[in-house]
mmCIF file of C-alpha atoms in Angstrom:
data_model
loop_
_atom_site.group_PDB
_atom_site.id
_atom_site.type_symbol
_atom_site.label_atom_id
_atom_site.label_comp_id
_atom_site.label_asym_id
_atom_site.label_seq_id
_atom_site.Cartn_x
_atom_site.Cartn_y
_atom_site.Cartn_z
ATOM 1 C CA UNK A 4 -42.812 164.653 69.226
ATOM 2 C CA UNK A 5 -41.115 162.168 68.324
ATOM 3 C CA UNK A 6 -40.325 164.030 65.184
ATOM 4 C CA UNK A 7 -38.746 166.393 67.136
ATOM 5 C CA UNK A 8 -36.294 164.773 69.970
ATOM 6 C CA UNK A 9 -35.705 162.996 66.365
ATOM 7 C CA UNK A 10 -34.181 166.139 64.877
ATOM 8 C CA UNK A 11 -32.247 167.503 67.658
ATOM 9 C CA UNK A 12 -30.858 163.990 68.827
ATOM 10 C CA UNK A 13 -29.557 164.071 65.003
ATOM 11 C CA UNK A 14 -28.267 167.247 65.204
ATOM 12 C CA UNK A 15 -26.741 167.006 68.555
ATOM 13 C CA UNK A 16 -24.856 163.784 66.975
ATOM 14 C CA UNK A 17 -24.021 165.030 63.831
ATOM 15 C CA UNK A 18 -22.208 168.016 65.469
ATOM 16 C CA UNK A 19 -20.566 165.715 68.184
ATOM 17 C CA UNK A 20 -19.012 163.387 65.645
ATOM 18 C CA UNK A 21 -17.995 165.879 63.879
ATOM 19 C CA UNK A 22 -16.270 167.349 67.125
ATOM 20 C CA UNK A 23 -14.577 164.035 67.512
ATOM 21 C CA UNK A 24 -13.405 164.130 64.310
ATOM 22 C CA UNK A 25 -11.566 167.696 64.251
ATOM 23 C CA UNK A 26 -11.541 169.359 67.647
ATOM 24 C CA UNK A 27 -9.568 166.657 69.976
ATOM 25 C CA UNK A 28 -6.026 167.442 71.515
ATOM 26 C CA UNK A 29 -3.471 166.459 69.336
ATOM 27 C CA UNK A 30 -0.788 164.557 71.667
ATOM 28 C CA UNK A 31 1.249 163.223 68.615
ATOM 29 C CA UNK A 32 4.800 165.666 69.783
ATOM 30 C CA UNK A 33 4.249 164.919 73.538
ATOM 31 C CA UNK A 34 5.528 162.098 75.471
ATOM 32 C CA UNK A 35 4.542 161.845 78.836
ATOM 33 C CA UNK A 36 5.628 159.709 82.004
ATOM 34 C CA UNK A 37 4.331 156.394 83.267
ATOM 35 C CA UNK A 38 4.472 158.046 86.808
ATOM 36 C CA UNK A 39 3.923 161.248 87.998
ATOM 37 C CA UNK A 40 7.043 163.930 87.852
ATOM 38 C CA UNK A 41 6.183 164.930 90.725
ATOM 39 C CA UNK A 42 7.022 168.639 91.938
ATOM 40 C CA UNK A 43 7.665 169.150 88.034
ATOM 41 C CA UNK A 44 5.925 171.861 86.617
ATOM 42 C CA UNK A 45 3.444 170.325 84.350
ATOM 43 C CA UNK A 46 1.312 172.901 82.652
ATOM 44 C CA UNK A 47 1.357 177.010 83.418
ATOM 45 C CA UNK A 48 -2.359 179.219 82.600
ATOM 46 C CA UNK A 49 -2.643 182.714 82.082
ATOM 47 C CA UNK A 50 -5.342 184.922 83.789
ATOM 48 C CA UNK A 51 -6.379 187.155 81.911
ATOM 49 C CA UNK A 52 -9.670 189.976 81.540
ATOM 50 C CA UNK A 53 -8.850 190.419 78.053
ATOM 51 C CA UNK A 54 -8.177 187.087 75.909
ATOM 52 C CA UNK A 55 -8.143 188.484 72.272
ATOM 53 C CA UNK A 56 -5.591 191.233 73.472
ATOM 54 C CA UNK A 57 -3.972 188.111 74.828
ATOM 55 C CA UNK A 58 -3.640 186.348 72.165
ATOM 56 C CA UNK A 59 -2.884 189.473 70.078
ATOM 57 C CA UNK A 60 0.284 189.328 72.116
ATOM 58 C CA UNK A 61 1.518 186.033 72.785
ATOM 59 C CA UNK A 62 0.733 184.964 69.740
ATOM 60 C CA UNK A 63 2.875 188.282 68.107
ATOM 61 C CA UNK A 64 5.891 187.307 70.962
ATOM 62 C CA UNK A 65 6.041 183.468 70.140
ATOM 63 C CA UNK A 66 4.515 182.128 67.070
ATOM 64 C CA UNK A 67 2.166 180.507 69.477
ATOM 65 C CA UNK A 68 -1.740 179.136 67.635
ATOM 66 C CA UNK A 69 -4.369 178.376 70.029
ATOM 67 C CA UNK A 70 -6.964 175.863 70.242
ATOM 68 C CA UNK A 71 -10.498 175.897 72.202
ATOM 69 C CA UNK A 72 -9.805 174.225 75.149
ATOM 70 C CA UNK A 73 -12.324 173.041 78.243
ATOM 71 C CA UNK A 74 -13.266 175.605 80.154
ATOM 72 C CA UNK A 75 -14.104 175.175 84.105
ATOM 73 C CA UNK A 76 -17.533 177.605 84.995
ATOM 74 C CA UNK A 77 -17.399 180.053 83.261
ATOM 75 C CA UNK A 78 -15.399 182.216 80.828
ATOM 76 C CA UNK A 79 -13.960 181.381 77.210
ATOM 77 C CA UNK A 80 -10.574 178.954 77.832
ATOM 78 C CA UNK A 81 -7.907 178.122 74.978
ATOM 79 C CA UNK A 82 -4.811 176.575 74.892
ATOM 80 C CA UNK A 83 -1.950 177.898 73.052
ATOM 81 C CA UNK A 84 0.241 175.618 70.766
ATOM 82 C CA UNK A 85 4.114 176.067 70.083
ATOM 83 C CA UNK A 86 4.310 173.567 67.230
ATOM 84 C CA UNK A 87 3.289 170.768 67.824
ATOM 85 C CA UNK A 88 3.481 171.122 71.854
ATOM 86 C CA UNK A 89 0.767 172.150 73.707
ATOM 87 C CA UNK A 90 2.570 175.264 75.965
ATOM 88 C CA UNK A 91 0.328 176.729 78.350
ATOM 89 C CA UNK A 92 -3.777 177.911 78.577
ATOM 90 C CA UNK A 93 -4.916 181.347 78.665
ATOM 91 C CA UNK A 94 -8.562 181.709 81.198
ATOM 92 C CA UNK A 95 -10.691 184.954 80.446
ATOM 93 C CA UNK A 96 -11.849 186.099 83.154
ATOM 94 C CA UNK A 97 -14.771 188.701 84.079
ATOM 95 C CA UNK A 98 -12.836 192.196 85.326
ATOM 96 C CA UNK A 99 -13.162 192.504 89.181
ATOM 97 C CA UNK A 100 -15.844 195.478 89.950
ATOM 98 C CA UNK A 101 -13.114 196.888 92.527
ATOM 99 C CA UNK A 102 -10.699 197.473 89.675
ATOM 100 C CA UNK A 103 -7.857 195.298 90.986
ATOM 101 C CA UNK A 104 -6.487 192.731 88.252
ATOM 102 C CA UNK A 105 -6.884 188.826 88.197
ATOM 103 C CA UNK A 106 -4.328 188.628 85.769
ATOM 104 C CA UNK A 107 -1.460 186.255 86.075
ATOM 105 C CA UNK A 108 0.607 183.527 84.869
ATOM 106 C CA UNK A 109 0.027 180.549 86.890
ATOM 107 C CA UNK A 110 2.133 177.755 87.095
ATOM 108 C CA UNK A 111 1.167 174.007 87.945
ATOM 109 C CA UNK A 112 3.059 170.978 89.755
ATOM 110 C CA UNK A 113 2.825 168.312 89.504
ATOM 111 C CA UNK A 114 1.806 166.089 93.235
ATOM 112 C CA UNK A 115 0.656 162.212 93.706
ATOM 113 C CA UNK A 116 -2.846 163.548 95.503
ATOM 114 C CA UNK A 117 -3.906 166.820 94.963
ATOM 115 C CA UNK A 118 -6.438 166.208 97.663
ATOM 116 C CA UNK A 119 -3.541 165.235 100.427
ATOM 117 C CA UNK A 120 -0.948 168.279 98.484
ATOM 118 C CA UNK A 121 -3.849 170.274 99.857
ATOM 119 C CA UNK A 122 -4.398 169.574 103.395
ATOM 120 C CA UNK A 123 -0.573 169.095 103.907
ATOM 121 C CA UNK A 124 -0.316 173.138 101.931
ATOM 122 C CA UNK A 125 -2.906 173.606 104.217
ATOM 123 C CA UNK A 126 -1.158 171.960 107.281
ATOM 124 C CA UNK A 127 1.495 174.607 106.526
ATOM 125 C CA UNK A 128 0.172 177.727 106.363
ATOM 126 C CA UNK A 129 -2.050 178.064 102.851
ATOM 127 C CA UNK A 130 -5.106 179.088 102.143
ATOM 128 C CA UNK A 131 -7.455 176.803 99.290
ATOM 129 C CA UNK A 132 -8.177 179.354 96.120
ATOM 130 C CA UNK A 133 -9.762 176.518 94.567
ATOM 131 C CA UNK A 134 -11.021 173.783 95.830
ATOM 132 C CA UNK A 135 -9.225 169.963 94.423
ATOM 133 C CA UNK A 136 -12.010 169.510 91.301
ATOM 134 C CA UNK A 137 -11.491 166.681 88.527
ATOM 135 C CA UNK A 138 -10.780 167.963 84.600
ATOM 136 C CA UNK A 139 -10.505 165.582 81.870
ATOM 137 C CA UNK A 140 -7.542 164.531 82.225
ATOM 138 C CA UNK A 141 -6.846 164.709 86.006
ATOM 139 C CA UNK A 142 -7.118 166.264 89.655
ATOM 140 C CA UNK A 143 -6.579 170.145 89.848
ATOM 141 C CA UNK A 144 -6.523 172.558 92.439
ATOM 142 C CA UNK A 145 -5.027 175.592 93.682
ATOM 143 C CA UNK A 146 -3.090 177.227 97.003
ATOM 144 C CA UNK A 147 -2.487 180.451 98.187
ATOM 145 C CA UNK A 148 0.968 179.766 99.771
ATOM 146 C CA UNK A 149 1.699 181.306 103.603
ATOM 147 C CA UNK A 150 3.543 183.971 101.554
ATOM 148 C CA UNK A 151 0.473 185.403 99.465
ATOM 149 C CA UNK A 152 2.411 183.759 96.141
ATOM 150 C CA UNK A 153 -0.700 181.557 94.477
ATOM 151 C CA UNK A 154 0.588 178.051 92.798
ATOM 152 C CA UNK A 155 -1.711 175.377 91.292
ATOM 153 C CA UNK A 156 -1.591 171.877 91.890
ATOM 154 C CA UNK A 157 -2.055 169.119 89.281
ATOM 155 C CA UNK A 158 -2.486 165.048 89.409
ATOM 156 C CA UNK A 159 -2.909 164.028 85.535
ATOM 157 C CA UNK A 160 -4.710 160.868 84.630
ATOM 158 C CA UNK A 161 -2.080 160.824 81.732
ATOM 159 C CA UNK A 162 1.553 161.015 82.599
ATOM 160 C CA UNK A 163 3.396 164.281 83.012
ATOM 161 C CA UNK A 164 4.826 165.669 79.825
ATOM 162 C CA UNK A 165 8.197 164.398 80.396
ATOM 163 C CA UNK A 166 10.885 165.970 80.054
ATOM 164 C CA UNK A 167 11.744 165.545 76.496
ATOM 165 C CA UNK A 168 8.837 167.335 75.377
ATOM 166 C CA UNK A 169 9.200 170.096 78.019
ATOM 167 C CA UNK A 170 13.288 170.918 77.039
ATOM 168 C CA UNK A 171 14.127 174.687 76.937
ATOM 169 C CA UNK A 172 13.275 176.269 73.621
ATOM 170 C CA UNK A 173 11.790 179.437 72.716
ATOM 171 C CA UNK A 174 8.376 179.872 72.940
ATOM 172 C CA UNK A 175 8.336 177.489 75.881
ATOM 173 C CA UNK A 176 8.092 177.163 79.352
ATOM 174 C CA UNK A 177 11.566 176.995 80.450
ATOM 175 C CA UNK A 178 11.804 178.112 84.343
ATOM 176 C CA UNK A 179 9.692 178.836 87.335
ATOM 177 C CA UNK A 180 10.951 181.258 89.697
ATOM 178 C CA UNK A 181 9.418 181.865 93.410
ATOM 179 C CA UNK A 182 10.284 185.327 94.628
ATOM 180 C CA UNK A 183 10.070 185.441 98.917
ATOM 181 C CA UNK A 184 10.082 187.152 101.786
ATOM 182 C CA UNK A 185 11.592 183.951 103.593
ATOM 183 C CA UNK A 186 13.004 181.701 101.470
ATOM 184 C CA UNK A 187 14.375 179.339 104.707
ATOM 185 C CA UNK A 188 10.848 179.577 105.261
ATOM 186 C CA UNK A 189 9.092 179.183 101.771
ATOM 187 C CA UNK A 190 11.658 176.689 101.582
ATOM 188 C CA UNK A 191 10.129 174.556 103.965
ATOM 189 C CA UNK A 192 6.577 174.680 102.798
ATOM 190 C CA UNK A 193 7.566 173.138 99.283
ATOM 191 C CA UNK A 194 9.381 170.728 100.476
ATOM 192 C CA UNK A 195 5.533 170.092 103.143
ATOM 193 C CA UNK A 196 3.885 170.030 99.858
ATOM 194 C CA UNK A 197 5.802 168.071 96.887
ATOM 195 C CA UNK A 198 8.547 166.328 98.369
ATOM 196 C CA UNK A 199 11.015 168.476 97.208
ATOM 197 C CA UNK A 200 15.155 168.258 98.283
ATOM 198 C CA UNK A 201 16.540 171.555 98.784
ATOM 199 C CA UNK A 202 19.749 173.130 97.633
ATOM 200 C CA UNK A 203 20.928 176.214 98.560
ATOM 201 C CA UNK A 204 23.311 177.922 96.122
ATOM 202 C CA UNK A 205 25.733 180.913 96.238
ATOM 203 C CA UNK A 206 25.282 182.858 93.570
ATOM 204 C CA UNK A 207 26.048 186.676 92.408
ATOM 205 C CA UNK A 208 26.959 187.079 96.400
ATOM 206 C CA UNK A 209 23.491 185.391 97.665
ATOM 207 C CA UNK A 210 21.994 182.064 98.699
ATOM 208 C CA UNK A 211 19.470 180.920 95.780
ATOM 209 C CA UNK A 212 17.409 178.285 96.455
ATOM 210 C CA UNK A 213 16.879 174.483 94.094
ATOM 211 C CA UNK A 214 13.825 172.804 94.217
ATOM 212 C CA UNK A 215 14.269 169.426 93.112
ATOM 213 C CA UNK A 216 13.540 165.752 92.493
ATOM 214 C CA UNK A 217 15.197 163.205 91.540
ATOM 215 C CA UNK A 218 18.042 164.782 91.011
ATOM 216 C CA UNK A 219 16.038 166.963 88.508
ATOM 217 C CA UNK A 220 15.887 171.042 89.293
ATOM 218 C CA UNK A 221 12.452 171.668 88.983
ATOM 219 C CA UNK A 222 11.812 175.111 90.160
ATOM 220 C CA UNK A 223 13.651 178.232 92.693
ATOM 221 C CA UNK A 224 13.138 180.758 95.469
ATOM 222 C CA UNK A 225 15.304 183.630 95.333
ATOM 223 C CA UNK A 226 14.693 186.397 98.035
ATOM 224 C CA UNK A 227 12.295 189.299 96.105
ATOM 225 C CA UNK A 228 14.604 191.766 94.510
ATOM 226 C CA UNK A 229 13.016 194.806 96.664
ATOM 227 C CA UNK A 230 12.129 194.882 100.261
ATOM 228 C CA UNK A 231 8.350 196.521 99.313
ATOM 229 C CA UNK A 232 6.437 193.420 96.875
ATOM 230 C CA UNK A 233 4.324 191.151 96.944
ATOM 231 C CA UNK A 234 5.689 187.515 96.944
ATOM 232 C CA UNK A 235 4.753 185.631 93.801
ATOM 233 C CA UNK A 236 5.414 183.030 90.989
ATOM 234 C CA UNK A 237 7.646 184.206 88.023
ATOM 235 C CA UNK A 238 6.790 182.111 84.715
ATOM 236 C CA UNK A 239 10.054 182.178 82.356
ATOM 237 C CA UNK A 240 9.862 182.016 78.687
ATOM 238 C CA UNK A 241 12.586 180.654 76.382
ATOM 239 C CA UNK A 242 13.883 183.223 73.643
ATOM 240 C CA UNK A 243 16.628 183.911 71.940
ATOM 241 C CA UNK A 244 17.590 187.375 71.843
ATOM 242 C CA UNK A 245 15.855 188.950 75.626
ATOM 243 C CA UNK A 246 16.685 192.749 74.237
ATOM 244 C CA UNK A 247 14.701 192.089 71.273
ATOM 245 C CA UNK A 248 11.941 189.922 72.831
ATOM 246 C CA UNK A 249 11.417 192.794 74.729
ATOM 247 C CA UNK A 250 11.290 194.992 72.070
ATOM 248 C CA UNK A 251 8.276 193.101 70.371
ATOM 249 C CA UNK A 252 6.660 192.419 74.315
ATOM 250 C CA UNK A 253 6.594 196.532 73.669
ATOM 251 C CA UNK A 254 5.567 196.858 70.492
ATOM 252 C CA UNK A 255 2.788 194.443 70.826
ATOM 253 C CA UNK A 256 1.478 196.796 73.983
ATOM 254 C CA UNK A 257 3.419 194.957 76.503
ATOM 255 C CA UNK A 258 5.411 197.089 79.346
ATOM 256 C CA UNK A 259 9.120 196.659 79.990
ATOM 257 C CA UNK A 260 9.650 196.191 83.781
ATOM 258 C CA UNK A 261 12.984 194.755 83.570
ATOM 259 C CA UNK A 262 15.149 195.139 80.495
ATOM 260 C CA UNK A 263 18.305 193.284 80.025
ATOM 261 C CA UNK A 264 20.871 194.615 81.405
ATOM 262 C CA UNK A 265 24.582 193.376 81.831
ATOM 263 C CA UNK A 266 24.193 193.858 86.033
ATOM 264 C CA UNK A 267 21.165 191.317 85.559
ATOM 265 C CA UNK A 268 21.877 188.055 85.023
ATOM 266 C CA UNK A 269 24.289 188.938 82.506
ATOM 267 C CA UNK A 270 22.191 190.429 80.191
ATOM 268 C CA UNK A 271 20.136 186.970 79.606
ATOM 269 C CA UNK A 272 16.744 187.846 80.389
ATOM 270 C CA UNK A 273 14.299 190.597 80.527
ATOM 271 C CA UNK A 274 10.561 190.975 82.669
ATOM 272 C CA UNK A 275 7.558 192.546 80.848
ATOM 273 C CA UNK A 276 3.785 192.524 80.864
ATOM 274 C CA UNK A 277 1.669 191.661 78.294
ATOM 275 C CA UNK A 278 -0.903 194.209 77.560
ATOM 276 C CA UNK A 279 -3.133 193.419 80.682
ATOM 277 C CA UNK A 280 -0.254 193.377 83.399
ATOM 278 C CA UNK A 281 0.340 189.862 83.593
ATOM 279 C CA UNK A 282 4.450 189.834 84.186
ATOM 280 C CA UNK A 283 6.773 187.249 82.422
ATOM 281 C CA UNK A 284 9.851 186.458 82.339
ATOM 282 C CA UNK A 285 11.864 186.573 78.411
ATOM 283 C CA UNK A 286 14.583 184.419 79.261
ATOM 284 C CA UNK A 287 17.973 183.178 76.909
ATOM 285 C CA UNK A 288 17.933 179.392 75.698
ATOM 286 C CA UNK A 289 19.853 177.895 75.192
ATOM 287 C CA UNK A 290 19.959 178.477 79.625
ATOM 288 C CA UNK B 271 -43.143 149.898 71.203
ATOM 289 C CA UNK B 272 -43.734 153.319 70.883
ATOM 290 C CA UNK B 273 -42.400 153.746 74.580
ATOM 291 C CA UNK B 274 -39.568 151.717 73.717
ATOM 292 C CA UNK B 275 -39.301 154.043 70.398
ATOM 293 C CA UNK B 276 -39.285 157.050 72.667
ATOM 294 C CA UNK B 277 -36.716 155.706 75.094
ATOM 295 C CA UNK B 278 -34.350 154.847 72.639
ATOM 296 C CA UNK B 279 -34.417 158.546 71.010
ATOM 297 C CA UNK B 280 -34.394 159.852 74.941
ATOM 298 C CA UNK B 281 -30.895 157.935 75.208
ATOM 299 C CA UNK B 282 -29.604 158.344 71.864
ATOM 300 C CA UNK B 283 -30.318 162.629 72.996
ATOM 301 C CA UNK B 284 -28.635 162.122 76.029
ATOM 302 C CA UNK B 285 -25.594 160.940 74.269
ATOM 303 C CA UNK B 286 -25.353 163.467 71.933
ATOM 304 C CA UNK B 287 -24.748 166.018 74.919
ATOM 305 C CA UNK B 288 -22.661 163.966 76.805
ATOM 306 C CA UNK B 289 -20.742 163.900 73.713
ATOM 307 C CA UNK B 290 -20.997 167.874 72.582
ATOM 308 C CA UNK B 291 -20.280 168.649 76.001
ATOM 309 C CA UNK B 292 -16.576 167.370 75.709
ATOM 310 C CA UNK B 293 -16.165 169.046 72.472
ATOM 311 C CA UNK B 294 -13.748 171.666 73.232
ATOM 312 C CA UNK B 295 -11.094 169.621 73.350
ATOM 313 C CA UNK B 296 -9.080 168.126 76.370
ATOM 314 C CA UNK B 297 -5.897 169.492 77.268
ATOM 315 C CA UNK B 298 -5.402 172.136 79.721
ATOM 316 C CA UNK B 299 -6.854 173.392 83.270
ATOM 317 C CA UNK B 300 -7.720 177.265 82.836
ATOM 318 C CA UNK B 301 -9.003 177.636 86.906
ATOM 319 C CA UNK B 302 -9.739 180.674 88.088
ATOM 320 C CA UNK B 303 -8.105 181.259 91.069
ATOM 321 C CA UNK B 304 -9.913 185.557 91.679
ATOM 322 C CA UNK B 305 -7.032 186.104 93.937
ATOM 323 C CA UNK B 306 -5.756 190.084 92.689
ATOM 324 C CA UNK B 307 -2.222 190.326 91.784
ATOM 325 C CA UNK B 308 -0.141 192.680 93.844
ATOM 326 C CA UNK B 309 2.457 194.877 93.867
ATOM 327 C CA UNK B 310 5.009 193.947 90.983
ATOM 328 C CA UNK B 311 6.551 196.791 90.277
ATOM 329 C CA UNK B 312 8.965 196.061 92.769
ATOM 330 C CA UNK B 313 10.663 194.095 89.544
ATOM 331 C CA UNK B 314 12.046 196.704 88.135
ATOM 332 C CA UNK B 315 14.221 197.980 90.790
ATOM 333 C CA UNK B 316 16.939 196.819 92.950
ATOM 334 C CA UNK B 317 18.269 195.010 90.231
ATOM 335 C CA UNK B 318 21.534 193.804 91.885
ATOM 336 C CA UNK B 319 19.513 191.911 93.477
ATOM 337 C CA UNK B 320 18.712 189.169 90.808
ATOM 338 C CA UNK B 321 20.576 186.329 91.819
#
């Protein structure tokens, strides 16, 4: 009995030693704020029914490399790096029995206190998708806003990636935008949630809402481009050439929903889906 | 003495298991929100309404 326990412990200890030297996250190329950058989208996860297909697509499109990440519950989880920066995560989920797809890009907004933010969101008409819980680097939750758009909330224990770390570049997340049914109501909700300052600007013949904190624009809200769609948070990824990137997305098994066109933001963006169906925007950078 | 050794080994076992549990790196979030996506095909129409 003693020998068995000794052997098991020795094997586990050896594995643990190897893992602490080889698989720890490398933040050397990133810097973090001293205090929460409330309202900033500090992380984005892809939820997908086909993780291998997602790896192939995003690795081919953006040149990302991948590492194992921590899993919350069942399902594999990997994190993507663009050179020295952790860019996003990819979470594998089981397909639903009814065939409805779960795949989506999910942004996480920094909040001072996740539990308080969840309560505020409920008071504002949201429902909880995932209850608040602790992870290695902080506390997180996910909510469904009053219009049905899903968004994550996060409070990081190591500070938030600062704006130098997350500066716009190809292969990085460069913007987050809510397509809303009622932009005024949505603005009020997100101000309540994350303390945003609301700035409505005239743009291309319509009104675009900027959500900012401490003078820095953190996200946008615009009316849905058509009246029959569901409100959703869109994640924008930087590319040098939207047309070439959209063609590459198609080659990799994606679908082009909206090709770059002079009529749409002067050809600076394309909307595509990955092979599983998650929507993403390819945005020309510098913006 | 025998009991003491057993305790030490058991603690080693627990400590090793705990270390292994945190082995997969510590970055990322990875929640499964479990909410089906809606109709997003509309993004391909209404092109003049992208502000």
